[in-house]
XYZ file of C-alpha atoms in Angstrom:
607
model
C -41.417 18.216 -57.164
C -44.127 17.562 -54.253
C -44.728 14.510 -52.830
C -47.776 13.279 -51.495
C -48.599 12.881 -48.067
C -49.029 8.921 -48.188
C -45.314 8.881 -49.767
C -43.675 10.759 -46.934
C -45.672 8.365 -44.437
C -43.887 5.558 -46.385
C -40.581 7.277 -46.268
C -40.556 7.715 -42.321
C -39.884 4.043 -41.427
C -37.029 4.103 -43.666
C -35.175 7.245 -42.433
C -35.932 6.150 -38.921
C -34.142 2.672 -39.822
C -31.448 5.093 -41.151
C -30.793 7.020 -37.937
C -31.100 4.379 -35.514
C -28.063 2.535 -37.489
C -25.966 5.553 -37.668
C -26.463 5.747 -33.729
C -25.500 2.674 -32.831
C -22.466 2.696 -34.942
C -21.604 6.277 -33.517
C -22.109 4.833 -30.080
C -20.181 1.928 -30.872
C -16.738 4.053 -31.953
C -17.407 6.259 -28.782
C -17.061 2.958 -26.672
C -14.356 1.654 -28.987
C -12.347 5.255 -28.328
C -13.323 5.640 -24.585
C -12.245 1.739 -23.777
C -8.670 2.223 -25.594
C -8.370 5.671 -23.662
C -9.245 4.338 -20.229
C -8.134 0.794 -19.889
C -4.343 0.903 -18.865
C -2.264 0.163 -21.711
C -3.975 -3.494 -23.679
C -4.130 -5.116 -20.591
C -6.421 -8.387 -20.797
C -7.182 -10.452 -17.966
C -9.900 -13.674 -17.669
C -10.944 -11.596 -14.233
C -10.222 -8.017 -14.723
C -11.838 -6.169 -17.314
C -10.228 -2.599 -16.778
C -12.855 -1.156 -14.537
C -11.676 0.452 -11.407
C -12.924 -1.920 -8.414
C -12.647 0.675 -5.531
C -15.176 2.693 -7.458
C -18.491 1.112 -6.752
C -19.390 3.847 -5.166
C -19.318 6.239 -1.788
C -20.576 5.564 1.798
C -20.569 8.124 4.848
C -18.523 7.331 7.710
C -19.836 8.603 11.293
C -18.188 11.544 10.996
C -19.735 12.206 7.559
C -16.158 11.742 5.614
C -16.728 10.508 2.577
C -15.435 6.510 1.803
C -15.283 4.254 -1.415
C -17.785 1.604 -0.577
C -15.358 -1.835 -0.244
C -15.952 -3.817 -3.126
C -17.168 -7.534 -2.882
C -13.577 -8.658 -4.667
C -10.218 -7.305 -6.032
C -9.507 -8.472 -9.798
C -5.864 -10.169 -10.802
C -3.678 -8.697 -12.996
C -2.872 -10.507 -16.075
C 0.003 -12.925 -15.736
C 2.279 -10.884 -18.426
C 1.760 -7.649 -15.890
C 4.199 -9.849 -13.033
C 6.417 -7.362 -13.115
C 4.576 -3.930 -13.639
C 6.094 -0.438 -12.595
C 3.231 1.251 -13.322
C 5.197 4.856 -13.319
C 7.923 3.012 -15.529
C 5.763 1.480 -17.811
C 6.999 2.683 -21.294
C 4.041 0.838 -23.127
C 2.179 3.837 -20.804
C 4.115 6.315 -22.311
C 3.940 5.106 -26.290
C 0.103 4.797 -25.945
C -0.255 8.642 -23.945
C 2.359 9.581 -26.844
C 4.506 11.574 -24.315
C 7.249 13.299 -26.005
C 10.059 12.165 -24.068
C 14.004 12.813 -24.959
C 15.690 9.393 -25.392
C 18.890 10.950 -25.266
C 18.133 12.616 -22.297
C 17.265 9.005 -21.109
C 13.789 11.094 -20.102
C 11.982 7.482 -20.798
C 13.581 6.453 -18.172
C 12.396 8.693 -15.433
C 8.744 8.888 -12.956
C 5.913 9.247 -15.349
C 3.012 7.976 -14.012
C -0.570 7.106 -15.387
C -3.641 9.305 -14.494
C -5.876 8.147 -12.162
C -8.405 6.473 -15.092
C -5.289 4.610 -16.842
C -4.310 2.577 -12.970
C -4.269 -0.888 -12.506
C -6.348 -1.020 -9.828
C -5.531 -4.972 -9.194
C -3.543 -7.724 -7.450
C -0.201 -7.969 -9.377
C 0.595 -11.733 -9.392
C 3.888 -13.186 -9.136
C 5.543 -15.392 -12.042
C 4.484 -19.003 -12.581
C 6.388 -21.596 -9.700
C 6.831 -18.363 -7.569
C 8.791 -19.485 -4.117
C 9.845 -17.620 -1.155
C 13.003 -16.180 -1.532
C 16.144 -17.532 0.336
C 17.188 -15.980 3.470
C 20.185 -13.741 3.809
C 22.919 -13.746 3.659
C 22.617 -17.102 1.189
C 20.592 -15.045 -0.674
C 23.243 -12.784 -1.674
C 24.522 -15.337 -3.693
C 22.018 -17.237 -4.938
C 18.402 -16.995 -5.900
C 15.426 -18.979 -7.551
C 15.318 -18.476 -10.915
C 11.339 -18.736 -11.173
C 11.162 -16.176 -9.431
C 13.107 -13.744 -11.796
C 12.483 -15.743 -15.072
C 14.828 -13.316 -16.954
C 18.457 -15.149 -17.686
C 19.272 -12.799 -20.882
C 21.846 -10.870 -18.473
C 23.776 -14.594 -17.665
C 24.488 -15.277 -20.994
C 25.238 -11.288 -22.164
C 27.773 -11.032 -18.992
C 29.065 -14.507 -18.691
C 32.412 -13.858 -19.463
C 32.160 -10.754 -16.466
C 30.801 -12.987 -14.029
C 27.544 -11.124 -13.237
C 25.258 -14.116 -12.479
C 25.093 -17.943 -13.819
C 22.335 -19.745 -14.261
C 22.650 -22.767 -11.973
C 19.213 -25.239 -12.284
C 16.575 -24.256 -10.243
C 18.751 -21.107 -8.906
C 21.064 -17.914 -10.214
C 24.517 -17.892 -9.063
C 26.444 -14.325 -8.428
C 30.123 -14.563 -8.174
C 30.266 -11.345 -7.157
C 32.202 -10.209 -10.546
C 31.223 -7.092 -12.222
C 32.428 -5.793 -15.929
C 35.136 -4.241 -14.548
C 36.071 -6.631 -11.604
C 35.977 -9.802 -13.157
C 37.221 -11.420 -10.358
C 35.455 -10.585 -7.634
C 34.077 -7.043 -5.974
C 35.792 -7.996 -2.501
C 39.402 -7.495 -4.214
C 38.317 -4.368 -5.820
C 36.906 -2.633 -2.725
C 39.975 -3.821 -1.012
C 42.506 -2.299 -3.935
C 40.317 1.229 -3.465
C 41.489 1.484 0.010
C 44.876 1.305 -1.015
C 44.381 4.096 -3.292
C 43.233 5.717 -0.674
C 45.445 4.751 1.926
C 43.046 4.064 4.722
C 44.204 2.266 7.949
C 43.821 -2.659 7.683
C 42.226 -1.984 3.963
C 39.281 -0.790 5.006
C 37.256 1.709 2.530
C 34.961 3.012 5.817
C 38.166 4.627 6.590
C 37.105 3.769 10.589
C 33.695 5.142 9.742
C 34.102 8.107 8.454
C 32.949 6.791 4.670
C 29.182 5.486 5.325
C 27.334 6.245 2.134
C 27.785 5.064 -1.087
C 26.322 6.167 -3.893
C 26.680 3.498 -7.089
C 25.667 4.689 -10.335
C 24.971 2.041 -13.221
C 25.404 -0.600 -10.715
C 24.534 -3.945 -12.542
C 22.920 -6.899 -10.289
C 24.591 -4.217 -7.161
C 28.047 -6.713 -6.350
C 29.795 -3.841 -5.400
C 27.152 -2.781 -2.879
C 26.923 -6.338 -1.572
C 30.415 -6.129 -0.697
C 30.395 -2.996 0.710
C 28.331 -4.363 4.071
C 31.015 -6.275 5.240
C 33.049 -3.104 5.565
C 29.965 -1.495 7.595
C 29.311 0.706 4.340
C 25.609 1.415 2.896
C 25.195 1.904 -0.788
C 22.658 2.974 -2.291
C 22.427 1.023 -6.016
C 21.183 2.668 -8.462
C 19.937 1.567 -12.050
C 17.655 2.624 -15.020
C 14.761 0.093 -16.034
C 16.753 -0.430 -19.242
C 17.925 -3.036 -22.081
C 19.290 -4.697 -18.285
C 15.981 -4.240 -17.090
C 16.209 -6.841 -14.476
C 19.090 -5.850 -12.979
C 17.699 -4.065 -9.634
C 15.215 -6.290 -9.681
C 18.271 -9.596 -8.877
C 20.057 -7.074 -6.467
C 16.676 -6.734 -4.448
C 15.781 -10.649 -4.249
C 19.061 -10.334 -3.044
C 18.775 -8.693 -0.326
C 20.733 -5.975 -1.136
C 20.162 -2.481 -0.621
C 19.230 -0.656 -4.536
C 16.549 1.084 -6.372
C 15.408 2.224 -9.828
C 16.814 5.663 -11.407
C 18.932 7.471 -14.140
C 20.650 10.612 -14.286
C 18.871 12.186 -17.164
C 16.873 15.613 -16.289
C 15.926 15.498 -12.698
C 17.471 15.715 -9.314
C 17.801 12.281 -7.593
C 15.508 11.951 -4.997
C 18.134 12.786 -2.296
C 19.118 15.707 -0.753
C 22.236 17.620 -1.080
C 25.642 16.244 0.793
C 23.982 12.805 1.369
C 27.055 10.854 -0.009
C 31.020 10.308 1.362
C 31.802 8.670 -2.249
C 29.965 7.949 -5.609
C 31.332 5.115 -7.947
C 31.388 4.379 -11.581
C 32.308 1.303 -12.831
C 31.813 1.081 -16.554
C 28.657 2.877 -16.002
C 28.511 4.158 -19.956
C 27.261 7.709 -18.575
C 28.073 10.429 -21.004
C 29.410 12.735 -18.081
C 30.333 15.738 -20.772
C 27.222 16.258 -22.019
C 25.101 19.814 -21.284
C 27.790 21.475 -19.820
C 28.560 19.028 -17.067
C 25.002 18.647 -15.480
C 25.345 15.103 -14.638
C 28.990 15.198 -12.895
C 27.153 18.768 -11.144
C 24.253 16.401 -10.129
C 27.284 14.456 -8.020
C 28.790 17.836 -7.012
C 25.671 18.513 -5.308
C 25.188 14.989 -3.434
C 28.718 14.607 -2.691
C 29.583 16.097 1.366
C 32.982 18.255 1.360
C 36.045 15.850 0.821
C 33.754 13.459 -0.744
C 35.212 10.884 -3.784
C 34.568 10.029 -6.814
C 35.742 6.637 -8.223
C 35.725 6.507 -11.785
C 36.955 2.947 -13.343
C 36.415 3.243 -17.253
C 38.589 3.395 -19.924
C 38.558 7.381 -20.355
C 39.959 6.811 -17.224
C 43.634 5.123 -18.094
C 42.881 4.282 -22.043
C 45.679 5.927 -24.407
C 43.669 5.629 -28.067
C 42.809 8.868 -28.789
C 39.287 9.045 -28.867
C 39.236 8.013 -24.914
C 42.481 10.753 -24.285
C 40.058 13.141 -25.299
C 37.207 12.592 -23.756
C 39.773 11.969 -20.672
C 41.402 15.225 -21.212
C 37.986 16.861 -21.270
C 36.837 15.888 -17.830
C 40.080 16.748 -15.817
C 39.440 20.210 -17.466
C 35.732 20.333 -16.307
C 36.873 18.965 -13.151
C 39.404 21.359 -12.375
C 36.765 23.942 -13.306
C 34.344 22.464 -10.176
C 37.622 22.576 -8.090
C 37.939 19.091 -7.838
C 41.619 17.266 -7.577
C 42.829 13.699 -8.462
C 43.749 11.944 -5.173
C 44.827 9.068 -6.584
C 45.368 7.276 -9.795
C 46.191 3.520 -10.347
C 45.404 0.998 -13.623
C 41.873 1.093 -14.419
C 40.614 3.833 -12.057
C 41.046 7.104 -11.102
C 39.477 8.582 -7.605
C 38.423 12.393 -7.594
C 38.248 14.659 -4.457
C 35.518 16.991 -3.603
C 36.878 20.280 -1.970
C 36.311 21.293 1.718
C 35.612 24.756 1.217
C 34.354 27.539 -1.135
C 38.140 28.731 -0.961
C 38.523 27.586 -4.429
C 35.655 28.615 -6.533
C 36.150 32.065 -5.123
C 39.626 32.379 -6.650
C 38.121 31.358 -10.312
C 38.023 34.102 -12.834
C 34.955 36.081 -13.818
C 32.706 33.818 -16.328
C 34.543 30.497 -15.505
C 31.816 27.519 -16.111
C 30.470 25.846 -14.297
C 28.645 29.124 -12.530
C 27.727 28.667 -8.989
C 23.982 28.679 -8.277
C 22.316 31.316 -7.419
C 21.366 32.168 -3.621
C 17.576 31.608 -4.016
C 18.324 27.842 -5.302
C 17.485 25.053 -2.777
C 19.790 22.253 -3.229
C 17.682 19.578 -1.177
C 14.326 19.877 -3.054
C 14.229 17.380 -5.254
C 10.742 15.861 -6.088
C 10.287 16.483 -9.783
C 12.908 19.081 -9.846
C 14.957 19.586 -12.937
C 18.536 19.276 -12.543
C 20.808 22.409 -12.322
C 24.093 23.425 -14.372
C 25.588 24.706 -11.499
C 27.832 24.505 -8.375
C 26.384 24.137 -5.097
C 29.032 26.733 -2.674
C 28.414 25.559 0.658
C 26.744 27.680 3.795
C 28.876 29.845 6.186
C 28.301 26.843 8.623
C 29.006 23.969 6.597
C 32.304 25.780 5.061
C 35.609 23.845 5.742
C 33.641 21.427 7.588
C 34.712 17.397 5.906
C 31.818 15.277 5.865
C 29.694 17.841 7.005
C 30.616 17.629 10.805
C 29.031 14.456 11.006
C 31.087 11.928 13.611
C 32.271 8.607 12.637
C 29.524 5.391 11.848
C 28.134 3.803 14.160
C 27.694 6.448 16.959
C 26.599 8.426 13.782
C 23.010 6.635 14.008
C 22.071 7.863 16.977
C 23.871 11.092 17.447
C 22.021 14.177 16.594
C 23.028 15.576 13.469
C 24.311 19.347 12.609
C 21.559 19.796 9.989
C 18.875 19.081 12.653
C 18.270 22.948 13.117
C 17.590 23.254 9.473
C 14.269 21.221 10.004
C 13.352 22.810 13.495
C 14.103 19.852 15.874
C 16.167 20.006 18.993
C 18.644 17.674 19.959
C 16.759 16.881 22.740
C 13.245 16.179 20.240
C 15.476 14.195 18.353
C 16.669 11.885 21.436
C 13.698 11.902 22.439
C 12.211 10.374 19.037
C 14.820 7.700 18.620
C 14.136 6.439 21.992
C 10.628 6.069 21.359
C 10.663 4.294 18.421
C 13.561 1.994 19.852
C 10.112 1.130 22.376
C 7.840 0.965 19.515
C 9.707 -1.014 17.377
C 10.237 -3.968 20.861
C 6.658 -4.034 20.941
C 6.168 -4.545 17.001
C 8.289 -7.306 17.867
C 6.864 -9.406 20.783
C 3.711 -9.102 18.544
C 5.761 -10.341 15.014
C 7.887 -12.919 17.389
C 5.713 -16.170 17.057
C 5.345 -15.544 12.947
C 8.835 -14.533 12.375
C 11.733 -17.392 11.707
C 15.384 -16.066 11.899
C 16.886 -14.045 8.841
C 13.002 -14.255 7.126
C 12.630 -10.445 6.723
C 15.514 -8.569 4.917
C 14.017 -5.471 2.400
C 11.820 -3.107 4.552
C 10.341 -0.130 3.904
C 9.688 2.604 6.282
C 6.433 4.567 4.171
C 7.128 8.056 6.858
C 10.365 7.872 8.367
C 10.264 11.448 9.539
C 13.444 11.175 11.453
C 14.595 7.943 10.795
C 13.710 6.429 14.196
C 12.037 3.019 12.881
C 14.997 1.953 11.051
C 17.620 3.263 13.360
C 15.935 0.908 16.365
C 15.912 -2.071 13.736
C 20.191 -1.417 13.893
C 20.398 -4.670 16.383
C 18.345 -6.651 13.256
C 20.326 -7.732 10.126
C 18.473 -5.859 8.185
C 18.181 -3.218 5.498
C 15.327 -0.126 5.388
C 14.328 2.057 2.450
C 13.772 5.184 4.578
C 10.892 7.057 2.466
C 9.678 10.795 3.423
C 6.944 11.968 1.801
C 6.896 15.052 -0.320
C 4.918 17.300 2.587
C 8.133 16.124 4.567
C 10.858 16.357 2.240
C 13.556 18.600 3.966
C 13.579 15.960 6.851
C 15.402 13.362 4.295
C 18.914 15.132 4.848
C 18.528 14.150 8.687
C 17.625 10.303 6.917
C 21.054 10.049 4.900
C 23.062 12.093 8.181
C 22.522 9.130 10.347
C 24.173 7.157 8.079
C 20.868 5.605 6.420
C 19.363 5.910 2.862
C 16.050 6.865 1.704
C 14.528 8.626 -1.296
C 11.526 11.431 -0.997
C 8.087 10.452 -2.535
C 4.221 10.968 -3.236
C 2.331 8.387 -2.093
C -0.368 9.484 -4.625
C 1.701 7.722 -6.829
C 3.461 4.482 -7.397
C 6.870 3.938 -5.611
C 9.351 3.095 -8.547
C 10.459 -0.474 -7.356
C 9.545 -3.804 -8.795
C 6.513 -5.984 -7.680
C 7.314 -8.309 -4.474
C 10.640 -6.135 -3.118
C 9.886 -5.633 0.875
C 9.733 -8.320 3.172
C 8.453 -5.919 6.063
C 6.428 -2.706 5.659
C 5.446 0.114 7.858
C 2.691 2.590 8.043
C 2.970 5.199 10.300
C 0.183 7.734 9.830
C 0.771 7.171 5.998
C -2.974 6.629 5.222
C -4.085 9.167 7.073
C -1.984 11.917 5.681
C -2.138 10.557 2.159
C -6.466 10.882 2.208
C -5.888 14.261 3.389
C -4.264 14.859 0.353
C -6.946 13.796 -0.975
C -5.670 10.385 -2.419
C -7.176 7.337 -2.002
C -6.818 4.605 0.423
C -7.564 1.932 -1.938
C -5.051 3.139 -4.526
C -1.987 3.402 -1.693
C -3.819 -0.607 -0.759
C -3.194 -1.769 -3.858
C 0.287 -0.483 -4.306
C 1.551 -1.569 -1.194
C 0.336 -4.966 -2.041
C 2.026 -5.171 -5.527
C 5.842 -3.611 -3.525
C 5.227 -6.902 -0.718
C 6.486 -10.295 -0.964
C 4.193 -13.258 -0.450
C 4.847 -14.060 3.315
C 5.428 -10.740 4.328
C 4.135 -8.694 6.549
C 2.702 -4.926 6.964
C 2.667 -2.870 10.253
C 0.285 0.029 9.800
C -0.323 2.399 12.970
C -3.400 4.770 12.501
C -6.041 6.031 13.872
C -8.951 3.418 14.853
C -11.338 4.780 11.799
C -8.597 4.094 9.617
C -7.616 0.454 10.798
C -11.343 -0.569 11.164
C -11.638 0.691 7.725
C -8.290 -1.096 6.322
C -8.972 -4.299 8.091
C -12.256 -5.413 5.184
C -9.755 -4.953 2.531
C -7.485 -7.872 4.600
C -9.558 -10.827 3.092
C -9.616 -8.817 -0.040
C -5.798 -8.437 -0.826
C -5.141 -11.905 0.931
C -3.386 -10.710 3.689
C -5.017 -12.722 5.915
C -2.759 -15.688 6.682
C -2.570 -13.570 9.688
C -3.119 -10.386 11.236
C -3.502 -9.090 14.593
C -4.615 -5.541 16.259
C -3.912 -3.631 19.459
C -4.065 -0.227 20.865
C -0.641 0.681 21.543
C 0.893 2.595 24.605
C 0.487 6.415 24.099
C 3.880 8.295 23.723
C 5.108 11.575 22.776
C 4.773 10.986 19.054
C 1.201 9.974 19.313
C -0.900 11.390 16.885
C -4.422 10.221 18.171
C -5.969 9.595 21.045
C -7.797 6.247 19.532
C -4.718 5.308 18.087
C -3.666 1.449 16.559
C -1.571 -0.906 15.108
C -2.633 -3.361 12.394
C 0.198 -6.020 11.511
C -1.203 -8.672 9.026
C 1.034 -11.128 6.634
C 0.312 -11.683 3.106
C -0.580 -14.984 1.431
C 1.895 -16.621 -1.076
C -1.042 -17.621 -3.913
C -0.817 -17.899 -7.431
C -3.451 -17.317 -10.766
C -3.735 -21.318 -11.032
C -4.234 -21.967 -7.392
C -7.042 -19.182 -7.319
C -8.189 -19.963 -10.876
C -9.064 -23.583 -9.354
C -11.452 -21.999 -6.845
């Protein structure tokens, strides 16, 4: 049928009206999508409303390189994000729908969010927020507001984990399987072992400790006294404030889970590893997780296992008992001594034994080609590390006794192409670097204020090896361009862990009391990462009070210092062009040290 032409006029309003609402409803789902997809996780904040601040938009420096133009103001975080890991953030994972193996314990491990999913803000710390107590009280005893999590107190009470005490957490020092007290357990190990007064350092030979499933990290607390570093190690799980008490703590420990990739430490990095109770399934795929030891273990390294497969007589634990001595005795490990609750395994010397198994016997060794100290986002291998021609029959890897071990160059050095003479050379300039940090931190700094630091580029180790007079611990961090250099790290007798500063560091919000930049920012943009980004995250890893030394080149620092007001360190700051040395990078090279605020989302909501 036809219509006339004064009908179809009539009709054109209408359709128009028609179109125009199916637009803006179209457009309105597109927003509704693109919003859920983009703003990290359901994150709601009165200040911050998802959008990336340090994108406002690019300036040219004089050198043409391009910068983010510095935003007029940082957003907050909302208060429920005071403890964010934002690359152990499992609400991250559930909305991206990764498919990750929970028995694996693959939820646990370093997924991080793309760039557009970042919260690019100022994490804030927990309502009544103080500064923590200074070692060593603070080893047993901490404020409670600032870990508002007592679920673990009543869950452990009767192990003596941590009691809730007032105002402040109480740790005995007990531990599920040494109720009464770590100091008595680490004393009844070196009986096992038969070392000279008690001592498990064993006159320094035993230096690093690796602690698996560690709890609130007793047993590493009790480990200084006897000059031994552990390194304590825990998954972000149902205890999922555990590392975060042993770091208010002061004691040295850090998120991660054997599940499917290699520990961020290189190979032979350890004189023992230790077990207590640590509900690790250490049968399962062939072995991998006892193999992931193997290969961090040095020759004659231990193993002390205190569970109840361990001395247990039902039959379900004899057999899962029975079951690791085989697959022990497969690796060519040997019990060196046995006694009530725990059992301590020995590490062979040599490749003597694996070269007298039989054709096919599991676990094979790994192939030639493998490299045993990469390790950033490397999958764990089923396998048996043999040792190099050098390295064979040598116990502890040649390495001499702690403490002339800190500053005596290491056998491995010639694996990263440094001298002995480079590397005295490089510890005696950063023992002149590190006096000058001083004199400049002296008038800010009151005794035993700064515990936790954090070394971002610790090529050799230097930095923390001059802080040895300072009662102190450093996370030692190389980053990934650097990685083979970590061995020479964990050789000195220090611990560390390889990383991407592209990325988030896997520790909880407010850990370091001290941190230091040594030509981090510089090599991180020319990865082409952002300086705002690496900012932020070192702001959301410092504690209120604390401070951060970054050394740079003058572009860097002059571009660094406008963010100062911005992230609130500016309680104080200071700059100066350091003495040129042989590790001098720059000619117009300085140092920024500034010290963050202590401020809170009332104080600042009241402005």
């Amino acid at each position: 049928m036809k219509h006339s032409r004064s009908e179809r006029v009539r009709a054109t309003p209408k359709l128009f009206t028609y179109v125009l609402v199916g637009f803006i409803a179209l457009l309105a789902l597109t927003c509704l999508y693109y919003g859920s997809s983009f703003a990290p996780g359901s994150r709601k904040s009165d200040e911050f409303d998802g959008s990336n601040p340090a994108r406002a938009g690019f300036v040219r420096d004089r050198d043409g390189v391009s910068r983010l133009e510095v935003p007029k103001s940082i957003p907050i975080c909302d208060s429920k994000h005071s403890d964010l890991i934002p690359c152990l953030d499992r609400d991250l994972h559930h909305q991206l729908k990764l498919r990750l193996n929970l028995t694996l314990m693959e939820h646990y491990e370093h997924h991080c969010p793309p760039p557009e999913r970042r919260f690019n803000c100022l994490v804030p710390p927990p309502a009544g927020y103080k500064i923590p107590l200074k070692w060593p009280v603070s080893r047993d005893e901490v404020w409670k507001a600032n870990i508002p999590h007592t679920h673990l107190a009543q869950e452990k009470s009767d192990q003596n984990w941590m009691v809730v005490n007032g105002e402040k957490i109480n740790f005995p020092g007990g531990g599920t399987h040494f109720h009464y007290g770590a100091d008595k357990y680490i004393v009844s190990l070196a009986q096992m072992l038969k070392f000279p007064g008690d001592k498990l350092n064993n006159g320094g030979s035993i230096r690093n400790v690796l602690d698996v499933g560690c709890g609130v990290a007793s047993f590493g607390a009790y480990l200084l006294s006897h000059d031994i570093i552990a390194m304590s190690l825990a998954p972000n799980d149902v205890h999922q404030n555990q590392i975060q008490f042993a770091l208010e703590r002061g004691i040295p420990s850090t998120l991660g889970v054997l599940g499917t990739k290699r520990l961020p430490y290189p190979s032979r990095s350890f004189e023992l590893a230790h077990c207590s109770r640590c509900r690790i399934d250490w049968l399962q795929r062939d072995g991998i997780l006892l193999l992931e030891l193997d290969r961090l273990l040095r020759p004659g390294g231990y193993f002390v296992y205190s569970s109840p497969e361990a001395y247990a007589h039902d039959p379900e634990n004899r057999k899962i008992g029975n079951a690791m001595h085989d697959l022990f005795k497969r690796m060519c490990w040997r019990v060196v001594a046995k006694r009530d609750q725990s059992v301590i395994w020995g590490k062979p010397i040599s490749n003597s034994c694996y070269l007298k198994r039989g054709p096919g016997v599991q676990p094979p060794l790994c192939p030639s080609g493998d490299d045993p100290d990469a390790t950033w986002n490397v999958s764990m291998k089923a396998c048996i590390t043999p040792y190099s021609v050098r390295m064979h029959k040598e116990r502890w890897s040649g390495l001499v006794p702690w403490p002339r071990r800190l500053t005596a160059p290491p056998p491995r050095l010639e694996e990263v192409g440094v001298t002995p003479e480079q590397f005295r050379e490089d510890t005696e300039t950063w023992r002149h670097r590190v006096m000058e940090y001083w004199k400049l931190l002296k008038p800010m700094v009151q005794k035993n204020s700064i515990r936790n630091v954090m070394d971002m580029s610790s090529n050799l180790g230097g930095f923390a090896a001059a802080l040895d007079d300072k009662d102190v611990w450093v996370m030692n961090v190389i980053p990934v361009q650097s990685q083979p250099r970590m061995k020479i790290i964990y050789d000195r007798g220090l611990i560390g862990a390889t990383h991407d500063w592209c990325e988030a560091f896997d520790t909880y919000p407010r850990t370091f009391d001290l941190i230091h930049a040594w030509n981090t920012f510089t090599e991180t943009e020319a990865r082409g990462c952002s300086i705002e980004d690496l900012l932020i995250e070192i702001d959301r890893i410092l504690r209120p009070e604390g401070f951060v030394i970054i050394r740079d080149t003058a572009e860097n620092i002059s571009y660094i210092k406008k963010y100062l007001t911005l992230l609130k360190w500016d309680k104080w700051f200071t700059e100066t062009t350091p003495k040129g040395d042989t590790l001098s990078t720059a000619k117009d090279e300085r140092v920024l040290i500034a010290r963050k605020k202590l401020w809170s989302v009332a104080a600042i909501s009241e402005l």
